[in-house]
mmCIF file of C-alpha atoms in Angstrom:
data_model
loop_
_atom_site.group_PDB
_atom_site.id
_atom_site.type_symbol
_atom_site.label_atom_id
_atom_site.label_comp_id
_atom_site.label_asym_id
_atom_site.label_seq_id
_atom_site.Cartn_x
_atom_site.Cartn_y
_atom_site.Cartn_z
ATOM 1 C CA MET A 12 52.856 0.443 84.668
ATOM 2 C CA LYS A 13 49.737 0.946 86.725
ATOM 3 C CA ASN A 14 50.628 2.576 90.035
ATOM 4 C CA PHE A 15 47.688 0.865 91.709
ATOM 5 C CA GLU A 16 49.378 -2.528 91.309
ATOM 6 C CA PHE A 17 51.320 -2.036 94.543
ATOM 7 C CA GLU A 18 49.772 -2.659 97.894
ATOM 8 C CA PRO A 19 49.821 0.557 99.969
ATOM 9 C CA PRO A 20 51.403 1.966 101.933
ATOM 10 C CA TYR A 21 54.392 2.865 99.781
ATOM 11 C CA TYR A 22 56.155 6.071 98.790
ATOM 12 C CA ALA A 23 56.180 8.191 95.649
ATOM 13 C CA VAL A 24 59.186 10.338 94.782
ATOM 14 C CA ILE A 25 57.926 13.087 92.479
ATOM 15 C CA PHE A 26 60.681 14.737 90.429
ATOM 16 C CA THR A 27 59.517 17.773 88.449
ATOM 17 C CA SER A 28 62.167 19.280 86.199
ATOM 18 C CA GLN A 29 62.659 21.906 83.548
ATOM 19 C CA ARG A 30 65.190 20.898 80.924
ATOM 20 C CA ASN A 31 67.456 23.231 79.005
ATOM 21 C CA SER A 32 68.203 22.679 75.295
ATOM 22 C CA VAL A 33 71.274 20.437 75.780
ATOM 23 C CA GLU A 34 70.517 16.910 74.553
ATOM 24 C CA LEU A 35 74.000 15.369 74.515
ATOM 25 C CA GLY A 36 73.966 12.307 76.770
ATOM 26 C CA TYR A 37 70.652 13.040 78.475
ATOM 27 C CA ALA A 38 68.551 10.185 77.030
ATOM 28 C CA GLU A 39 71.263 7.632 77.749
ATOM 29 C CA MET A 40 71.636 8.846 81.332
ATOM 30 C CA ALA A 41 67.867 8.827 81.896
ATOM 31 C CA ASP A 42 67.643 5.257 80.591
ATOM 32 C CA ARG A 43 70.573 4.220 82.786
ATOM 33 C CA MET A 44 68.968 5.725 85.898
ATOM 34 C CA VAL A 45 65.725 3.804 85.278
ATOM 35 C CA GLU A 46 67.751 0.609 84.774
ATOM 36 C CA LEU A 47 69.827 1.248 87.896
ATOM 37 C CA ALA A 48 66.855 2.210 90.069
ATOM 38 C CA ALA A 49 65.145 -1.061 89.120
ATOM 39 C CA GLN A 50 68.091 -2.920 90.705
ATOM 40 C CA GLN A 51 67.700 -1.167 94.073
ATOM 41 C CA THR A 52 66.075 -2.683 97.130
ATOM 42 C CA GLY A 53 62.522 -1.436 97.592
ATOM 43 C CA TYR A 54 62.060 -0.096 94.051
ATOM 44 C CA LEU A 55 58.521 -0.670 92.765
ATOM 45 C CA GLY A 56 58.348 1.172 89.443
ATOM 46 C CA VAL A 57 58.420 4.475 87.589
ATOM 47 C CA GLU A 58 56.218 6.669 85.402
ATOM 48 C CA SER A 59 57.637 9.579 83.421
ATOM 49 C CA VAL A 60 56.454 12.242 80.961
ATOM 50 C CA ARG A 61 58.088 15.264 79.356
ATOM 51 C CA GLY A 62 56.385 17.997 77.357
ATOM 52 C CA ALA A 63 57.686 19.713 74.243
ATOM 53 C CA ASP A 64 58.500 22.742 76.439
ATOM 54 C CA GLY A 65 60.996 20.642 78.433
ATOM 55 C CA LEU A 66 58.876 20.327 81.584
ATOM 56 C CA GLY A 67 59.011 16.781 82.908
ATOM 57 C CA ILE A 68 57.523 14.802 85.755
ATOM 58 C CA THR A 69 58.952 11.490 86.859
ATOM 59 C CA VAL A 70 57.360 9.560 89.705
ATOM 60 C CA SER A 71 59.257 6.625 91.151
ATOM 61 C CA TYR A 72 57.654 4.296 93.671
ATOM 62 C CA TRP A 73 59.448 2.841 96.668
ATOM 63 C CA ARG A 74 58.590 0.519 99.539
ATOM 64 C CA SER A 75 60.176 2.673 102.301
ATOM 65 C CA LEU A 76 61.863 5.963 103.145
ATOM 66 C CA GLN A 77 65.041 3.989 103.877
ATOM 67 C CA ASP A 78 65.010 2.608 100.322
ATOM 68 C CA ILE A 79 64.625 6.147 98.948
ATOM 69 C CA ALA A 80 67.531 7.367 101.090
ATOM 70 C CA ALA A 81 69.727 4.492 99.871
ATOM 71 C CA TRP A 82 68.887 5.361 96.248
ATOM 72 C CA ARG A 83 69.801 8.991 96.902
ATOM 73 C CA ARG A 84 73.232 7.876 98.168
ATOM 74 C CA GLN A 85 73.884 5.383 95.344
ATOM 75 C CA GLY A 86 77.165 6.465 93.707
ATOM 76 C CA GLU A 87 76.163 6.439 90.049
ATOM 77 C CA HIS A 88 72.918 8.243 90.911
ATOM 78 C CA VAL A 89 74.881 10.933 92.786
ATOM 79 C CA GLN A 90 77.041 11.478 89.684
ATOM 80 C CA ALA A 91 73.949 11.672 87.448
ATOM 81 C CA ARG A 92 72.372 14.316 89.722
ATOM 82 C CA ASP A 93 75.556 16.383 89.630
ATOM 83 C CA GLN A 94 75.705 16.125 85.845
ATOM 84 C CA GLY A 95 72.022 17.025 85.579
ATOM 85 C CA ARG A 96 72.560 20.248 87.509
ATOM 86 C CA ALA A 97 75.656 21.078 85.451
ATOM 87 C CA ASP A 98 74.391 20.129 81.986
ATOM 88 C CA TRP A 99 70.664 19.456 81.585
ATOM 89 C CA TYR A 100 68.340 21.172 84.058
ATOM 90 C CA LEU A 101 67.299 24.777 84.540
ATOM 91 C CA HIS A 102 65.613 23.803 87.797
ATOM 92 C CA TYR A 103 63.914 20.896 89.510
ATOM 93 C CA ALA A 104 61.833 20.091 92.569
ATOM 94 C CA LEU A 105 61.598 16.802 94.407
ATOM 95 C CA ARG A 106 58.737 15.754 96.646
ATOM 96 C CA ILE A 107 58.245 12.569 98.630
ATOM 97 C CA ALA A 108 54.722 11.446 99.452
ATOM 98 C CA LYS A 109 53.333 8.447 101.296
ATOM 99 C CA VAL A 110 50.664 6.624 99.303
ATOM 100 C CA GLU A 111 47.978 5.443 101.703
ATOM 101 C CA ARG A 112 45.407 4.358 99.157
ATOM 102 C CA ALA A 113 45.590 3.640 95.433
ATOM 103 C CA TYR A 114 43.125 2.476 92.838
ATOM 104 C CA GLY A 115 42.726 2.692 89.109
ATOM 105 C CA TRP A 116 40.522 1.931 86.184
ATOM 106 C CA ASP A 117 41.071 0.164 82.866
ATOM 107 C CA ALA A 118 38.674 -0.058 79.916
ATOM 108 C CA ALA A 119 38.690 -3.846 80.326
ATOM 109 C CA ASP A 120 37.165 -3.323 83.792
ATOM 110 C CA GLY A 121 33.906 -1.985 82.359
ATOM 111 C CA SER A 122 32.247 1.263 83.306
ATOM 112 C CA GLY A 123 31.853 0.635 87.036
ATOM 113 C CA ASP A 124 33.319 2.950 89.659
ATOM 114 C CA PRO A 125 36.779 1.561 90.519
ATOM 115 C CA MET A 126 36.531 2.880 94.065
ATOM 116 C CA LEU A 127 33.468 0.739 94.712
ATOM 117 C CA ALA A 128 35.119 -2.308 93.170
ATOM 118 C CA SER A 129 38.262 -1.850 95.292
ATOM 119 C CA ARG A 130 36.261 -2.157 98.500
ATOM 120 C CA GLY A 131 35.765 -5.812 97.552
#
């Protein structure tokens, strides 16, 4: 997913977490949360990485703050958060940012400056 595919403004929920060594059920729950989030009103997409040291960053993109709040209250998501604190995470931080401008570059675009091209 290219995060510049969405027309700003939109919101990014940045979830930075440090995992412990417990693996049981984590991958299945993470997959389920991505699947469930994609069914929510205002969901735009997600990008996620995790290093060998257990540090992970997941950024989900949402149309509005109201959509983010509804996702936070979604019952299965609430249960997953509780289980994450109990079983899988040493700590995490969550940040919400408004994306005012977004652009990107792809090799197929050539070597031109993408910022100049986005001014169209």
